PDB file of C-alpha atoms in Angstrom:
ATOM      1  CA  MET A   1       4.030   4.449  32.114  1.00 79.00           C
ATOM      2  CA  THR A   2       0.597   2.894  32.333  1.00 90.00           C
ATOM      3  CA  ASP A   3      -2.003   2.965  29.527  1.00 88.00           C
ATOM      4  CA  ILE A   4      -4.129   5.328  31.647  1.00 90.00           C
ATOM      5  CA  GLU A   5      -1.217   7.746  32.076  1.00 91.00           C
ATOM      6  CA  ARG A   6      -0.450   7.562  28.352  1.00 90.00           C
ATOM      7  CA  THR A   7      -4.113   8.309  27.524  1.00 92.00           C
ATOM      8  CA  GLN A   8      -4.172  11.240  29.973  1.00 94.00           C
ATOM      9  CA  LEU A   9      -1.106  12.739  28.277  1.00 94.00           C
ATOM     10  CA  GLN A  10      -2.606  12.216  24.828  1.00 95.00           C
ATOM     11  CA  TYR A  11      -6.090  13.486  25.781  1.00 96.00           C
ATOM     12  CA  PRO A  12      -5.581  15.917  28.672  1.00 96.00           C
ATOM     13  CA  ILE A  13      -9.185  17.177  28.419  1.00 97.00           C
ATOM     14  CA  GLY A  14     -10.591  13.788  27.407  1.00 96.00           C
ATOM     15  CA  LYS A  15     -11.676  12.571  24.004  1.00 96.00           C
ATOM     16  CA  ALA A  16     -14.107  14.663  22.004  1.00 96.00           C
ATOM     17  CA  VAL A  17     -17.785  13.991  22.722  1.00 95.00           C
ATOM     18  CA  LEU A  18     -19.669  15.247  19.695  1.00 96.00           C
ATOM     19  CA  SER A  19     -23.285  15.847  18.782  1.00 95.00           C
ATOM     20  CA  ASP A  20     -24.793  16.226  15.314  1.00 96.00           C
ATOM     21  CA  THR A  21     -26.998  19.040  16.646  1.00 97.00           C
ATOM     22  CA  LEU A  22     -26.048  21.812  19.073  1.00 98.00           C
ATOM     23  CA  THR A  23     -28.205  24.264  20.972  1.00 98.00           C
ATOM     24  CA  PRO A  24     -27.801  27.958  20.162  1.00 97.00           C
ATOM     25  CA  GLU A  25     -26.037  28.390  23.513  1.00 98.00           C
ATOM     26  CA  GLU A  26     -23.600  25.570  22.733  1.00 98.00           C
ATOM     27  CA  ARG A  27     -22.853  27.143  19.365  1.00 98.00           C
ATOM     28  CA  VAL A  28     -22.097  30.503  20.945  1.00 98.00           C
ATOM     29  CA  ALA A  29     -19.784  28.834  23.459  1.00 98.00           C
ATOM     30  CA  HIS A  30     -17.951  26.882  20.745  1.00 98.00           C
ATOM     31  CA  ILE A  31     -17.607  29.921  18.503  1.00 98.00           C
ATOM     32  CA  THR A  32     -16.195  31.866  21.438  1.00 98.00           C
ATOM     33  CA  THR A  33     -13.685  29.052  22.071  1.00 98.00           C
ATOM     34  CA  ILE A  34     -12.549  29.238  18.443  1.00 98.00           C
ATOM     35  CA  GLU A  35     -12.398  33.029  18.593  1.00 98.00           C
ATOM     36  CA  MET A  36     -10.322  33.033  21.806  1.00 98.00           C
ATOM     37  CA  ALA A  37      -7.981  30.154  20.887  1.00 98.00           C
ATOM     38  CA  PRO A  38      -5.219  32.230  19.241  1.00 98.00           C
ATOM     39  CA  GLY A  39      -4.773  34.318  22.387  1.00 98.00           C
ATOM     40  CA  LYS A  40      -4.850  31.222  24.588  1.00 98.00           C
ATOM     41  CA  ILE A  41      -2.219  29.375  22.584  1.00 98.00           C
ATOM     42  CA  ARG A  42      -0.069  32.522  22.455  1.00 98.00           C
ATOM     43  CA  LYS A  43      -0.252  32.723  26.246  1.00 98.00           C
ATOM     44  CA  ALA A  44       0.474  28.984  26.561  1.00 98.00           C
ATOM     45  CA  VAL A  45       3.774  29.326  24.653  1.00 98.00           C
ATOM     46  CA  GLU A  46       4.768  32.714  26.053  1.00 98.00           C
ATOM     47  CA  GLY A  47       8.365  32.783  27.251  1.00 98.00           C
ATOM     48  CA  LEU A  48       9.281  29.312  26.034  1.00 98.00           C
ATOM     49  CA  ASN A  49      12.792  28.964  24.666  1.00 98.00           C
ATOM     50  CA  SER A  50      13.847  26.868  21.657  1.00 97.00           C
ATOM     51  CA  GLU A  51      14.662  23.827  23.766  1.00 98.00           C
ATOM     52  CA  GLN A  52      11.244  23.973  25.425  1.00 98.00           C
ATOM     53  CA  LEU A  53       9.508  24.480  22.057  1.00 98.00           C
ATOM     54  CA  ASP A  54      11.276  21.368  20.790  1.00 98.00           C
ATOM     55  CA  THR A  55      10.115  19.240  23.737  1.00 98.00           C
ATOM     56  CA  PRO A  56       7.440  16.628  22.974  1.00 97.00           C
ATOM     57  CA  TYR A  57       4.277  17.086  25.014  1.00 97.00           C
ATOM     58  CA  ARG A  58       4.239  13.300  25.611  1.00 96.00           C
ATOM     59  CA  PRO A  59       6.535  10.368  24.785  1.00 94.00           C
ATOM     60  CA  GLU A  60       6.431   9.800  21.014  1.00 91.00           C
ATOM     61  CA  GLY A  61       4.254  12.904  20.613  1.00 95.00           C
ATOM     62  CA  TRP A  62       4.754  16.105  18.721  1.00 97.00           C
ATOM     63  CA  THR A  63       6.906  18.907  20.047  1.00 98.00           C
ATOM     64  CA  VAL A  64       5.310  22.114  21.275  1.00 98.00           C
ATOM     65  CA  ARG A  65       6.576  23.742  18.057  1.00 98.00           C
ATOM     66  CA  GLN A  66       4.826  21.087  15.947  1.00 98.00           C
ATOM     67  CA  VAL A  67       1.607  21.529  17.904  1.00 98.00           C
ATOM     68  CA  VAL A  68       1.680  25.295  17.309  1.00 98.00           C
ATOM     69  CA  HIS A  69       2.232  24.803  13.560  1.00 98.00           C
ATOM     70  CA  HIS A  70      -0.388  22.040  13.418  1.00 98.00           C
ATOM     71  CA  MET A  71      -3.167  24.289  14.716  1.00 98.00           C
ATOM     72  CA  PRO A  72      -3.331  26.639  11.694  1.00 98.00           C
ATOM     73  CA  ASP A  73      -2.704  23.704   9.315  1.00 98.00           C
ATOM     74  CA  SER A  74      -5.701  21.872  10.750  1.00 98.00           C
ATOM     75  CA  HIS A  75      -7.883  24.906  11.185  1.00 98.00           C
ATOM     76  CA  MET A  76      -7.255  26.171   7.634  1.00 98.00           C
ATOM     77  CA  ASN A  77      -8.554  22.822   6.426  1.00 97.00           C
ATOM     78  CA  SER A  78     -11.591  23.105   8.680  1.00 98.00           C
ATOM     79  CA  TYR A  79     -12.325  26.669   7.617  1.00 98.00           C
ATOM     80  CA  VAL A  80     -12.287  25.623   3.961  1.00 98.00           C
ATOM     81  CA  ARG A  81     -14.481  22.637   4.771  1.00 98.00           C
ATOM     82  CA  PHE A  82     -17.060  24.953   6.363  1.00 98.00           C
ATOM     83  CA  ARG A  83     -17.025  27.125   3.260  1.00 98.00           C
ATOM     84  CA  TRP A  84     -17.480  24.098   0.980  1.00 98.00           C
ATOM     85  CA  ALA A  85     -20.419  22.849   3.054  1.00 98.00           C
ATOM     86  CA  LEU A  86     -22.008  26.305   2.934  1.00 98.00           C
ATOM     87  CA  THR A  87     -21.660  26.634  -0.840  1.00 98.00           C
ATOM     88  CA  GLU A  88     -21.990  23.057  -2.110  1.00 98.00           C
ATOM     89  CA  GLU A  89     -24.491  20.299  -1.431  1.00 98.00           C
ATOM     90  CA  ASP A  90     -22.960  17.669   0.914  1.00 98.00           C
ATOM     91  CA  PRO A  91     -19.410  17.976  -0.500  1.00 98.00           C
ATOM     92  CA  MET A  92     -16.747  15.316  -0.241  1.00 97.00           C
ATOM     93  CA  ILE A  93     -13.845  16.935   1.588  1.00 96.00           C
ATOM     94  CA  LYS A  94     -10.178  16.222   1.052  1.00 93.00           C
ATOM     95  CA  ALA A  95      -8.354  14.603   3.941  1.00 93.00           C
ATOM     96  CA  TYR A  96      -4.722  15.433   4.626  1.00 95.00           C
ATOM     97  CA  ASP A  97      -1.840  13.623   6.317  1.00 96.00           C
ATOM     98  CA  GLU A  98      -1.530  15.678   9.513  1.00 95.00           C
ATOM     99  CA  LYS A  99       1.405  13.579  10.788  1.00 96.00           C
ATOM    100  CA  GLY A 100       3.197  14.069   7.479  1.00 97.00           C
ATOM    101  CA  TRP A 101       2.521  17.806   7.534  1.00 97.00           C
ATOM    102  CA  ALA A 102       3.933  18.009  11.079  1.00 97.00           C
ATOM    103  CA  MET A 103       7.159  16.410   9.860  1.00 97.00           C
ATOM    104  CA  LEU A 104       7.743  18.946   7.073  1.00 97.00           C
ATOM    105  CA  PRO A 105      10.619  21.391   7.728  1.00 97.00           C
ATOM    106  CA  ASP A 106       8.388  24.379   8.504  1.00 96.00           C
ATOM    107  CA  GLY A 107       6.564  22.337  11.179  1.00 95.00           C
ATOM    108  CA  LEU A 108       9.742  20.893  12.682  1.00 95.00           C
ATOM    109  CA  LEU A 109      11.941  23.978  12.606  1.00 96.00           C
ATOM    110  CA  GLY A 110       9.943  27.069  11.720  1.00 96.00           C
ATOM    111  CA  PRO A 111       9.485  30.033  14.031  1.00 97.00           C
ATOM    112  CA  ILE A 112       6.158  29.818  15.838  1.00 98.00           C
ATOM    113  CA  GLY A 113       5.409  33.530  15.426  1.00 98.00           C
ATOM    114  CA  VAL A 114       4.432  32.956  11.809  1.00 97.00           C
ATOM    115  CA  SER A 115       1.860  30.318  12.773  1.00 98.00           C
ATOM    116  CA  LEU A 116       0.590  32.406  15.690  1.00 98.00           C
ATOM    117  CA  ARG A 117      -0.065  35.345  13.350  1.00 98.00           C
ATOM    118  CA  LEU A 118      -1.702  33.025  10.809  1.00 98.00           C
ATOM    119  CA  LEU A 119      -3.921  31.635  13.571  1.00 98.00           C
ATOM    120  CA  ASP A 120      -4.942  35.176  14.597  1.00 98.00           C
ATOM    121  CA  ALA A 121      -6.095  36.075  11.082  1.00 98.00           C
ATOM    122  CA  LEU A 122      -7.648  32.702  10.330  1.00 98.00           C
ATOM    123  CA  HIS A 123      -9.663  32.561  13.541  1.00 98.00           C
ATOM    124  CA  ALA A 124     -10.878  36.128  13.086  1.00 98.00           C
ATOM    125  CA  ARG A 125     -12.260  35.217   9.642  1.00 98.00           C
ATOM    126  CA  TRP A 126     -13.591  31.862  10.853  1.00 98.00           C
ATOM    127  CA  ALA A 127     -15.374  33.356  13.851  1.00 98.00           C
ATOM    128  CA  ALA A 128     -16.925  36.059  11.645  1.00 98.00           C
ATOM    129  CA  LEU A 129     -18.207  33.350   9.291  1.00 98.00           C
ATOM    130  CA  LEU A 130     -19.562  31.258  12.181  1.00 98.00           C
ATOM    131  CA  ARG A 131     -21.268  34.206  13.892  1.00 98.00           C
ATOM    132  CA  ASN A 132     -23.082  35.092  10.670  1.00 98.00           C
ATOM    133  CA  MET A 133     -24.342  31.607   9.832  1.00 98.00           C
ATOM    134  CA  LYS A 134     -28.078  30.936  10.026  1.00 98.00           C
ATOM    135  CA  GLU A 135     -29.551  28.194  12.203  1.00 96.00           C
ATOM    136  CA  ASP A 136     -30.169  25.977   9.168  1.00 97.00           C
ATOM    137  CA  ASP A 137     -26.581  26.366   8.019  1.00 98.00           C
ATOM    138  CA  PHE A 138     -25.328  24.352  11.006  1.00 98.00           C
ATOM    139  CA  ALA A 139     -27.357  21.340   9.793  1.00 98.00           C
ATOM    140  CA  ARG A 140     -25.560  21.335   6.425  1.00 98.00           C
ATOM    141  CA  THR A 141     -23.339  18.311   5.917  1.00 98.00           C
ATOM    142  CA  LEU A 142     -20.059  17.257   4.403  1.00 98.00           C
ATOM    143  CA  GLN A 143     -18.612  13.854   3.639  1.00 98.00           C
ATOM    144  CA  HIS A 144     -15.282  12.634   4.946  1.00 95.00           C
ATOM    145  CA  PRO A 145     -13.412  10.244   2.617  1.00 93.00           C
ATOM    146  CA  GLU A 146     -13.402   7.635   5.396  1.00 91.00           C
ATOM    147  CA  GLY A 147     -17.176   7.324   4.980  1.00 93.00           C
ATOM    148  CA  ARG A 148     -18.340   9.618   7.755  1.00 95.00           C
ATOM    149  CA  THR A 149     -20.938  12.381   7.457  1.00 97.00           C
ATOM    150  CA  TYR A 150     -20.500  15.509   9.558  1.00 98.00           C
ATOM    151  CA  THR A 151     -22.971  18.313  10.191  1.00 98.00           C
ATOM    152  CA  LEU A 152     -21.446  21.763  10.613  1.00 98.00           C
ATOM    153  CA  ASP A 153     -22.698  21.635  14.215  1.00 98.00           C
ATOM    154  CA  LYS A 154     -20.577  18.527  14.758  1.00 98.00           C
ATOM    155  CA  MET A 155     -17.580  20.150  13.019  1.00 98.00           C
ATOM    156  CA  LEU A 156     -17.986  23.218  15.230  1.00 98.00           C
ATOM    157  CA  GLY A 157     -17.937  21.053  18.358  1.00 98.00           C
ATOM    158  CA  LEU A 158     -14.952  19.071  17.072  1.00 98.00           C
ATOM    159  CA  TYR A 159     -12.827  22.139  16.377  1.00 98.00           C
ATOM    160  CA  ALA A 160     -13.724  23.898  19.624  1.00 98.00           C
ATOM    161  CA  TRP A 161     -12.546  20.711  21.351  1.00 98.00           C
ATOM    162  CA  HIS A 162      -9.466  20.619  19.084  1.00 98.00           C
ATOM    163  CA  CYS A 163      -8.456  24.116  20.231  1.00 98.00           C
ATOM    164  CA  GLU A 164      -8.703  23.249  23.896  1.00 98.00           C
ATOM    165  CA  HIS A 165      -7.107  19.811  23.351  1.00 98.00           C
ATOM    166  CA  HIS A 166      -3.872  21.200  21.906  1.00 98.00           C
ATOM    167  CA  ILE A 167      -3.689  24.160  24.251  1.00 98.00           C
ATOM    168  CA  ALA A 168      -3.934  21.638  27.120  1.00 98.00           C
ATOM    169  CA  HIS A 169      -1.064  19.643  25.608  1.00 98.00           C
ATOM    170  CA  ILE A 170       1.148  22.692  26.040  1.00 98.00           C
ATOM    171  CA  THR A 171      -0.155  23.898  29.399  1.00 98.00           C
ATOM    172  CA  SER A 172      -0.014  20.369  30.870  1.00 97.00           C
ATOM    173  CA  LEU A 173       3.584  19.960  29.717  1.00 98.00           C
ATOM    174  CA  ARG A 174       4.476  23.322  31.254  1.00 98.00           C
ATOM    175  CA  ALA A 175       2.848  22.352  34.530  1.00 97.00           C
ATOM    176  CA  ARG A 176       4.606  18.958  34.631  1.00 96.00           C
ATOM    177  CA  ASN A 177       7.969  20.514  33.874  1.00 97.00           C
ATOM    178  CA  GLY A 178       7.524  23.585  36.089  1.00 97.00           C
ATOM    179  CA  TRP A 179       7.951  26.012  33.205  1.00 97.00           C
TER     180      TRP A 179
END
């Protein structure tokens, strides 16, 4: 497998291209992506059996099951980060070991229905928060422990991309394997 093929498997929709400031139209589109993601991931995994759920989406990548469990893990962290940035001045967020979390027993073996239901509830709350934010709120910032500053606009763009990125991991695998 070539480096280009490996990159295409890892980033089926390309790497995230982020902006510190979004237009109102871009915000609406990103919020809609976040709002619709639970239904899209549910459709992406519909009808998959245990063997298919335990298939990595790329060589040395996570299984479909791990991807499904990763989405609410990651998005819960993001939701909390939005809330911190809205209630504190430029907070320092806590990073987490996403690879380590994916290797925990619930991520490796757990039924995906639990994470799909969690994603439904989480995204409903998150979208409601996002839709009720004021223009100035999206300029609020947070600090990542690795020394990066993020506006909430940038975080919104990142997590809209993150939704589509992982859904594409699953749908691309299904297409390649004829599932």
